Tab-separated table of C-alpha atoms in Angstrom:
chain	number	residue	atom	x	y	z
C	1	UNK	CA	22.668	45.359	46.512
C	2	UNK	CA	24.145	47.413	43.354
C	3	UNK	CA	27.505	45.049	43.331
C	4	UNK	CA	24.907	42.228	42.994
C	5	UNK	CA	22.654	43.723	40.428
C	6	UNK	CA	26.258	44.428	38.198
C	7	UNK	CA	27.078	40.482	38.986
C	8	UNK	CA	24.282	39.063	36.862
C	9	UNK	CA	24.100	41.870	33.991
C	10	UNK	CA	27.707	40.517	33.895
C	11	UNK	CA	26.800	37.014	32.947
C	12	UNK	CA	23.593	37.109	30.437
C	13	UNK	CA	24.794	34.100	27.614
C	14	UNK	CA	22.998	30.763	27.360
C	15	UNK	CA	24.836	28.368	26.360
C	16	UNK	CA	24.472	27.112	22.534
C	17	UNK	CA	26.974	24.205	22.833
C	18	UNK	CA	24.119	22.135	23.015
C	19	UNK	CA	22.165	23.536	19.818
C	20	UNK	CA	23.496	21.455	16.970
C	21	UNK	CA	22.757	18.238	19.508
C	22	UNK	CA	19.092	19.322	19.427
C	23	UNK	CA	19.127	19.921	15.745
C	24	UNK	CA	20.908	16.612	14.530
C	25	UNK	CA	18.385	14.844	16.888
C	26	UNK	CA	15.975	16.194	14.543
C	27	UNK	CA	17.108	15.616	11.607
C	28	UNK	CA	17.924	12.004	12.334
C	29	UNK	CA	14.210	11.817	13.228
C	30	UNK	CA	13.468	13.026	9.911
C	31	UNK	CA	15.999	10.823	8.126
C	32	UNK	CA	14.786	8.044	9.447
C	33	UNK	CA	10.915	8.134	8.846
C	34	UNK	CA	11.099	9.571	5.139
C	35	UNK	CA	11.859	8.231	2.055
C	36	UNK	CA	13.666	9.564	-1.125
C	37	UNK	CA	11.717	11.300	-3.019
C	38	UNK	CA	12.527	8.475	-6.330
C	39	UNK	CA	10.365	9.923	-8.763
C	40	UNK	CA	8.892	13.225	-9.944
C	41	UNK	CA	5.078	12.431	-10.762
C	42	UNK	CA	3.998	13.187	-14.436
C	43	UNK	CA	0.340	12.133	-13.494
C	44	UNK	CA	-2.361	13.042	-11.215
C	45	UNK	CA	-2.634	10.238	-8.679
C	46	UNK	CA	-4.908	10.620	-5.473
C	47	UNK	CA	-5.331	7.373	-3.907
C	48	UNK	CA	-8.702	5.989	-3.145
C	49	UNK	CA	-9.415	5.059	0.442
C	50	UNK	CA	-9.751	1.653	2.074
C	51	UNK	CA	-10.037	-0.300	5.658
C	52	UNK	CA	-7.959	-3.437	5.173
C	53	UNK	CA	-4.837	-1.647	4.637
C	54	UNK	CA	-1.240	-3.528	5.107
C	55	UNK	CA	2.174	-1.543	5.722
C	56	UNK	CA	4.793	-2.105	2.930
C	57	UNK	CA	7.838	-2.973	5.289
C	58	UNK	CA	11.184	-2.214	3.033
C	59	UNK	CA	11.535	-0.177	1.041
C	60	UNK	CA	14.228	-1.653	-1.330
C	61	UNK	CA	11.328	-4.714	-1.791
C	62	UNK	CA	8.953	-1.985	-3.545
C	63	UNK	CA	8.786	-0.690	-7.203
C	64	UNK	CA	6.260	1.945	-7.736
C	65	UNK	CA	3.627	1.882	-10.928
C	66	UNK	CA	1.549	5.259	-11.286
C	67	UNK	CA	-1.871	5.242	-12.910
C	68	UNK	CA	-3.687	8.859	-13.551
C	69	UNK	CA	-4.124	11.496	-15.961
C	70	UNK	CA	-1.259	13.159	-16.957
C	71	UNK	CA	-0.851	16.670	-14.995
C	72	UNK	CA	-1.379	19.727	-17.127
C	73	UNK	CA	2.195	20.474	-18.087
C	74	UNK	CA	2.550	16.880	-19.828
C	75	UNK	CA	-0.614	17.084	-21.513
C	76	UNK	CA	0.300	18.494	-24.779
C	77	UNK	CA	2.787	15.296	-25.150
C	78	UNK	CA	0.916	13.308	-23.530
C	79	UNK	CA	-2.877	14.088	-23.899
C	80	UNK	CA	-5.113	13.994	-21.142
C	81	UNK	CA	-6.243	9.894	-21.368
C	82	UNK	CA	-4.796	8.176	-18.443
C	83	UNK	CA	-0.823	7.413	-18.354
C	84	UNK	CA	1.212	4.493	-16.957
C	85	UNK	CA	3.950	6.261	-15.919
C	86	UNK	CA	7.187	3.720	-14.677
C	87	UNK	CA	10.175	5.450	-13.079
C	88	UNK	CA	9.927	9.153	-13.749
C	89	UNK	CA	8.866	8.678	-17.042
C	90	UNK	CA	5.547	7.441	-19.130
C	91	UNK	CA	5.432	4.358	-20.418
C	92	UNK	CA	3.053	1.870	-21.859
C	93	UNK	CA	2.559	-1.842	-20.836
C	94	UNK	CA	5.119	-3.628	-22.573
C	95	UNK	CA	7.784	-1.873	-20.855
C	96	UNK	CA	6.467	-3.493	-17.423
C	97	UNK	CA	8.669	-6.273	-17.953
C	98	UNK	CA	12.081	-4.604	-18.494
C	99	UNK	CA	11.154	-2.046	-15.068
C	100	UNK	CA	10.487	-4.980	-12.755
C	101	UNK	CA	13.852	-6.947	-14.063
C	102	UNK	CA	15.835	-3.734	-13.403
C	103	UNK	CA	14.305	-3.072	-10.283
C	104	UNK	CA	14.710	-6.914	-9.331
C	105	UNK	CA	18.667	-7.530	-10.595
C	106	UNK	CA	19.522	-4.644	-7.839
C	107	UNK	CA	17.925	-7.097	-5.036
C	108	UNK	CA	19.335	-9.824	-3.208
C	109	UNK	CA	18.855	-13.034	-4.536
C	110	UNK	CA	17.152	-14.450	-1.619
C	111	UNK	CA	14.720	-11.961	-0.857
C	112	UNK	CA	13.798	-12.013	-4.596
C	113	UNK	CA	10.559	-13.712	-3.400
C	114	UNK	CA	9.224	-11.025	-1.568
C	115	UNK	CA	9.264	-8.049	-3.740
C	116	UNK	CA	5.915	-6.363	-3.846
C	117	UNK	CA	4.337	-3.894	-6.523
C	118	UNK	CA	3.116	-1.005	-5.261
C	119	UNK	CA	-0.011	0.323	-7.729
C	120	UNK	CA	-0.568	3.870	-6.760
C	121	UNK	CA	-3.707	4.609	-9.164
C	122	UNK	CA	-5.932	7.504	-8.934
C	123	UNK	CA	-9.338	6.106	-8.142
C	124	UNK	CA	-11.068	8.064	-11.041
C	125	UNK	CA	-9.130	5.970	-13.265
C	126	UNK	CA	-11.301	3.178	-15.240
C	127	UNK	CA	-10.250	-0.603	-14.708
C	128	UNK	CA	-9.632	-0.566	-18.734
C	129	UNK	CA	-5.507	0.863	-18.203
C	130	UNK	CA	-5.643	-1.098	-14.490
C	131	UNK	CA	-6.478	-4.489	-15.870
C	132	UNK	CA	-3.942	-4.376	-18.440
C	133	UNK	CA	-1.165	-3.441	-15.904
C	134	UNK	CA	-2.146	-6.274	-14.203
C	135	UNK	CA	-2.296	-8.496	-16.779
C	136	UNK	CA	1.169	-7.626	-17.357
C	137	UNK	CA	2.423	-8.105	-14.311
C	138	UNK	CA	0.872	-11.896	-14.369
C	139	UNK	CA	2.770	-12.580	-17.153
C	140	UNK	CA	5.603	-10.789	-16.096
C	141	UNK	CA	6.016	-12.995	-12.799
C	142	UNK	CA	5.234	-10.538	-9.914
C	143	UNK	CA	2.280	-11.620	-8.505
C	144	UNK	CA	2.624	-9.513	-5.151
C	145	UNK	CA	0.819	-6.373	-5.396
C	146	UNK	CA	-0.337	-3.599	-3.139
C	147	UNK	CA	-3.231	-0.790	-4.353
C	148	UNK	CA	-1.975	1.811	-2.471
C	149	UNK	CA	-5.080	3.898	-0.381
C	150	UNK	CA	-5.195	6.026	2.112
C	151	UNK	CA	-6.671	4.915	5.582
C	152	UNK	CA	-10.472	5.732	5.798
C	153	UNK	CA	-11.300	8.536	8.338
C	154	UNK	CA	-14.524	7.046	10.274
N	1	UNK	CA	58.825	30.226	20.713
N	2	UNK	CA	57.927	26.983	22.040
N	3	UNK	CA	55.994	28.889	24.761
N	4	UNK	CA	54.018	30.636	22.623
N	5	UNK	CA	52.528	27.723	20.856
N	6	UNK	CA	51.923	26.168	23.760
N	7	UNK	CA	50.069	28.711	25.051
N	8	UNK	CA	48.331	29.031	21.401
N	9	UNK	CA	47.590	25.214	21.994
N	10	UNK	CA	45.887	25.929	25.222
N	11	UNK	CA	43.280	28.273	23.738
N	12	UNK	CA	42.513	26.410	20.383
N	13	UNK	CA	38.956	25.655	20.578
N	14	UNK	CA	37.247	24.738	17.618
N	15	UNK	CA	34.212	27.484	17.152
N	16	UNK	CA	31.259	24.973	17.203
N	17	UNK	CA	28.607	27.999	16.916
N	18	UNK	CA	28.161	27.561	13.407
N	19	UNK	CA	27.365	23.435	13.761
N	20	UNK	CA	23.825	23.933	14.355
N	21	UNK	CA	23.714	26.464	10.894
N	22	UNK	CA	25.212	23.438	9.016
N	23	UNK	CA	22.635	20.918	10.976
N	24	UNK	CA	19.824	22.708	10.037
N	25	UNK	CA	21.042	22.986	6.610
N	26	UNK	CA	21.342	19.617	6.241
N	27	UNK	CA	17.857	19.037	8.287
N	28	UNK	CA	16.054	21.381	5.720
N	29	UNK	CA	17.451	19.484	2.643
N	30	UNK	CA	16.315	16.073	3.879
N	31	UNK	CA	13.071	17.637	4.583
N	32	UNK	CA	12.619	18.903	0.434
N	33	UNK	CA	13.746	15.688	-0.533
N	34	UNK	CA	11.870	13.147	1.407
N	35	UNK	CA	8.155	12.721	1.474
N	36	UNK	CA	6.855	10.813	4.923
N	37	UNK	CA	5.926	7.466	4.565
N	38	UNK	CA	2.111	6.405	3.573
N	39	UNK	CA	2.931	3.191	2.221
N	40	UNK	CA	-0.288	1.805	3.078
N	41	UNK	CA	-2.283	-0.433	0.689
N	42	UNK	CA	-4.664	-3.251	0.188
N	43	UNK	CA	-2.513	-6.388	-0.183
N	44	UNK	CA	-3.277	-8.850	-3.134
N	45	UNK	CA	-2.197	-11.783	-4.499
N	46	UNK	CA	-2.629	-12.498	-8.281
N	47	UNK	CA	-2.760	-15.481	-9.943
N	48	UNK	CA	-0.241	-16.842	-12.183
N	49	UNK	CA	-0.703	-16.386	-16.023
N	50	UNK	CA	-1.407	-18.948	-18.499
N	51	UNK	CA	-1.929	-19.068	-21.969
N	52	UNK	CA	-4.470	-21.898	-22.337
N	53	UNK	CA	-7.979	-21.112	-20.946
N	54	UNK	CA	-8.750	-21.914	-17.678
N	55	UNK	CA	-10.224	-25.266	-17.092
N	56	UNK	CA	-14.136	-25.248	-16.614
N	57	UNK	CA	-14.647	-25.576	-13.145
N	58	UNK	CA	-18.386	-26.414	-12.290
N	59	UNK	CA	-19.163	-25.683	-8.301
N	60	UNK	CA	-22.296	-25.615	-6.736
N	61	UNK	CA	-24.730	-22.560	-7.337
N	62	UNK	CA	-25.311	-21.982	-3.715
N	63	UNK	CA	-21.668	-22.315	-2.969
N	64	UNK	CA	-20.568	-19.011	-5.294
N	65	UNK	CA	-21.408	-15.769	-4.083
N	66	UNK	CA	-21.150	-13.203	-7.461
N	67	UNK	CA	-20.467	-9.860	-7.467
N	68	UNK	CA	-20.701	-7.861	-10.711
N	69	UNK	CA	-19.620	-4.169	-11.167
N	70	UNK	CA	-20.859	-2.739	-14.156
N	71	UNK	CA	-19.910	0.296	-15.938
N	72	UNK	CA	-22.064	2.769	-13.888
N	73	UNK	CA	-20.116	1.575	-10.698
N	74	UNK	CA	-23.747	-0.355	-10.139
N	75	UNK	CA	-23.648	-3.575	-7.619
N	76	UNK	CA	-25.027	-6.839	-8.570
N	77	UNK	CA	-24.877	-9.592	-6.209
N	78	UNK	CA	-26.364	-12.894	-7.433
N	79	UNK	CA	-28.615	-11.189	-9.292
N	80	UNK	CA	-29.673	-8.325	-6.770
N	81	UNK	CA	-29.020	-4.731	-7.150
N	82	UNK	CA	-26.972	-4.173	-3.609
N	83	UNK	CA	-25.904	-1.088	-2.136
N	84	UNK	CA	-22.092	-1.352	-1.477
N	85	UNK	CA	-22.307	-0.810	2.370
N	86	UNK	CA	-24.394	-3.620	2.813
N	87	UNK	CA	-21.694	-5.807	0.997
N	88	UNK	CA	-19.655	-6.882	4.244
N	89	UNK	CA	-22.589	-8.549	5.733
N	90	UNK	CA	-23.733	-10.279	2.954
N	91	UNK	CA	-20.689	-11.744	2.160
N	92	UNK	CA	-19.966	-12.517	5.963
N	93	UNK	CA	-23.501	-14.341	6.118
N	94	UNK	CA	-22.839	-16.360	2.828
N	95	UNK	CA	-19.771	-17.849	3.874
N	96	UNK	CA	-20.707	-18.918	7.258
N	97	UNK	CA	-24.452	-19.975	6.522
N	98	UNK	CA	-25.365	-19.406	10.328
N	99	UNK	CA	-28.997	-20.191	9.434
N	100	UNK	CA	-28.110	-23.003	7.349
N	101	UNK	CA	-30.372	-21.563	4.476
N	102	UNK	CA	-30.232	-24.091	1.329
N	103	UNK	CA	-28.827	-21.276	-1.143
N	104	UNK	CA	-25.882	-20.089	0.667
N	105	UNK	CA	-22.691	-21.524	0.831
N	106	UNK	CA	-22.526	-25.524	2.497
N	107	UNK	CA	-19.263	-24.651	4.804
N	108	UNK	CA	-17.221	-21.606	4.887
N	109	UNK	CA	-14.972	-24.060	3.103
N	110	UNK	CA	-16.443	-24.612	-0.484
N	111	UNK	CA	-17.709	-20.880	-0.379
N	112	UNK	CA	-16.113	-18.667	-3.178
N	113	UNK	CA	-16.449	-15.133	-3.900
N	114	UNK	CA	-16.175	-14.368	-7.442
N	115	UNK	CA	-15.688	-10.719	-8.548
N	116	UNK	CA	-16.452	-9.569	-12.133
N	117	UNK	CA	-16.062	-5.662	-13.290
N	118	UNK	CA	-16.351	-4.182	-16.447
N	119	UNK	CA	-13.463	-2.144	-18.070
N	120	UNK	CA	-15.332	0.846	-17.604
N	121	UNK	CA	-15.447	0.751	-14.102
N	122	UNK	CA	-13.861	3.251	-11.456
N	123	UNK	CA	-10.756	1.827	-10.210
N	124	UNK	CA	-12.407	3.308	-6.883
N	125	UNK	CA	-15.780	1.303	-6.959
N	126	UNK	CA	-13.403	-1.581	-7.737
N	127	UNK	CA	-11.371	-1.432	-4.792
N	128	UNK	CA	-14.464	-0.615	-2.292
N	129	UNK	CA	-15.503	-3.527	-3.241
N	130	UNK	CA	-11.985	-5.616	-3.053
N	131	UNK	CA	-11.779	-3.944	0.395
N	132	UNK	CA	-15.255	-4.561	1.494
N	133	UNK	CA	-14.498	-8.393	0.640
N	134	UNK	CA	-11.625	-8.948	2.327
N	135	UNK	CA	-12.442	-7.304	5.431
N	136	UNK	CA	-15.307	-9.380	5.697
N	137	UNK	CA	-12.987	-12.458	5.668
N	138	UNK	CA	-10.775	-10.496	7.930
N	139	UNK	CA	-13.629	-10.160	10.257
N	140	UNK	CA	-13.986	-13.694	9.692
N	141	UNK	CA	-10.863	-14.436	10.463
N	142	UNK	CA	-10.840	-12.430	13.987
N	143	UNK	CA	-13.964	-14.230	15.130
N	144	UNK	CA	-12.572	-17.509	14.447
N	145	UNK	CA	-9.536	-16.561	16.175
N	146	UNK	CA	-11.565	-15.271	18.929
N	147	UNK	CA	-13.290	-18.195	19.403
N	148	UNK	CA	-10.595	-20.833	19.552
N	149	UNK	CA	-7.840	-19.089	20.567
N	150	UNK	CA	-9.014	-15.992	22.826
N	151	UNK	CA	-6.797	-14.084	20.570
N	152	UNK	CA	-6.973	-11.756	17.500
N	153	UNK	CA	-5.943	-12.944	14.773
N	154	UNK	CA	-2.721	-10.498	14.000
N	155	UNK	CA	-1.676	-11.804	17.450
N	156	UNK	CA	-1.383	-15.882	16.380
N	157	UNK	CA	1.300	-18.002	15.750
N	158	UNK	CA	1.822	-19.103	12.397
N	159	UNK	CA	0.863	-22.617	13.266
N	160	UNK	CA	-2.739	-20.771	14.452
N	161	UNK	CA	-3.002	-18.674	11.595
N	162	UNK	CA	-2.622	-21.553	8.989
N	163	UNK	CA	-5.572	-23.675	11.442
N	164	UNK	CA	-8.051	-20.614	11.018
N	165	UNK	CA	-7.343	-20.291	7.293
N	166	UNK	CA	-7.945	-23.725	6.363
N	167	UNK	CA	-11.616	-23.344	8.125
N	168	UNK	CA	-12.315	-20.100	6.282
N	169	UNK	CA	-9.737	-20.030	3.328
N	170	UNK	CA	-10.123	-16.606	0.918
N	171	UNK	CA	-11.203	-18.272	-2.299
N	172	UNK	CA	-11.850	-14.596	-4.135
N	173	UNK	CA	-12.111	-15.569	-7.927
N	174	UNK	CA	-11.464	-12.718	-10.680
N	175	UNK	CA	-12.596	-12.896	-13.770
N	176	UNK	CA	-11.393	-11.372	-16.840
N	177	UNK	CA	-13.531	-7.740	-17.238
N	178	UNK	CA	-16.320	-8.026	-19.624
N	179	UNK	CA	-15.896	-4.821	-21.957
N	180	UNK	CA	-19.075	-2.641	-22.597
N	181	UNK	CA	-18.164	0.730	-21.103
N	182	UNK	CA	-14.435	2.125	-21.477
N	183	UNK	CA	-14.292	5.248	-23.043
């Protein structure tokens, strides 16, 4: 009985060889259904919500317009009117053009076709700013656009 | 000396304790950088600019169903003040005409939707509406799909699709914001 008691004490380890498995598992998981943070927001942008929503499939297809008030740290430069902000930086509608073509000269020619706006706009936001953007965007070409929302809860 | 490397050789094991440290380093940076996906959004279509003014189109009063948003996020529809949850229907009943009334639309084929918001409205009351809109037509689309093909629509072939959306294409006219009420 004692020599068998003094037989397990001797043996107490779990093995860890299979740890960083476990752990790489997970982070593949997570590498796989985020995204790159691109941007750092300058503006205040809560989504409105919606039914008839549609996924945005790749993520190289998208460029990303912001609409919203800019957040309290950029208001003394910026004042507190709502912002177009383009990239991680504020801009106003003429520069709409020059964003798209940069975004668009780094896709493939054939899938040119298919690149899709992505308006995230804060829903307190008047249609004044958001009718100009899209004016813009007519005239720039890109007629493919997405209002980002969030799925209603019902 | 050639024995004792040998014998070094033997018990060379590579210390893999610290692997899951450098894992979870690696797992916590991806997690500050990334943000999960939401990419969700109401899909939409504009229509190409031009510099001329759009031709004068004259259609049939009964075949245009108007929507105006004013400034105070108010509903209008054909001249009625409308409560936006009551939207879907209406615009579900105009295009189909199930009760063949003489001022809705003649065939869910010459009905058009036309949308007009001020500049002052809420970008939110503006896309309740978009959204109430086209999931009518979505609904539309569904029941047609339903009905000929014992299918939902997501689930057709493209040769399907194209035969429900010629009986109930999504004629949703814009027009250019009037401009009474931006700030």
């Amino acid at each position: 009985m004692s020599k068998f008691s003094k037989k397990n004490k001797a043996k107490p380890e779990i093995s860890t060889a299979s740890l960083p498995d476990i752990i790489f598992m997970l982070l593949f998981f997570f590498m796989v259904v985020t995204v790159l943070r691109d941007a750092s927001l300058k503006v205040n942008v809560t989504t409105p919500q919606a039914t008839e929503l549609d996924k945005l499939e790749k993520k190289s297809l998208v460029n990303y317009l912001y609409i919203g008030t800019p957040t309290e740290e950029n208001q003394a430069a910026a004042g507190t009117k709502p912002r177009l902000q383009l990239g991680d930086k504020f801009a106003t509608t003429a520069d709409i053009p020059l964003f798209l073509e940069n975004h668009r000269i780094k896709v493939d020619e054939r899938q040119r076709g298919l690149i899709t706006s992505s308006l995230r706009i804060d829903k307190d936001v008047t249609m004044g700013i958001v009718t100009d953007v899209k004016t813009a965007l007519r005239k720039a070409g890109q007629f493919k656009v997405n209002y980002s929302a969030k799925p209603k809860q019902s | 000396m050639a024995k004792k490397s040998a014998k070094d050789r033997m018990s060379n094991e590579i210390n893999a304790g610290s692997m899951a440290d450098i894992a979870f380093l690696l797992l916590i940076f991806f997690l500050v950088t990334t943000t999960i996906v939401e990419d969700k959004g109401v899909l939409v279509r504009l229509p190409p600019w031009s510099e001329e003014p759009p031709e004068v189109l004259k259609f049939k009063t009964r075949n245009v169903y108007s929507i105006l948003v004013n400034a105070n996020n108010d509903l209008l529809v054909r001249g009625e003040p409308t409560r936006l949850e009551d939207l879907k229907e209406g615009v579900m009943e105009f295009i189909m005409n199930p009760n063949r009334r003489e001022d809705y639309a003649e065939s869910s084929v010459d009905a058009i939707v036309s949308l007009k918001n001020d500049r002052g409205t809420k970008y939110e009351t503006y896309l309740a509406v978009y959204n109430e809109v086209t999931a009518a037509y979505n609904t539309l689309n569904d029941r047609e799909a339903q009905r000929r093909f014992g299918k939902d629509y997501d689930n057709l072939t493209i040769e399907q699709k194209k035969q429900v959306r010629e009986l109930i294409p999504k004629k949703l006219s814009e027009a250019e914001p009037s401009n009474f009420g931006e700030e």
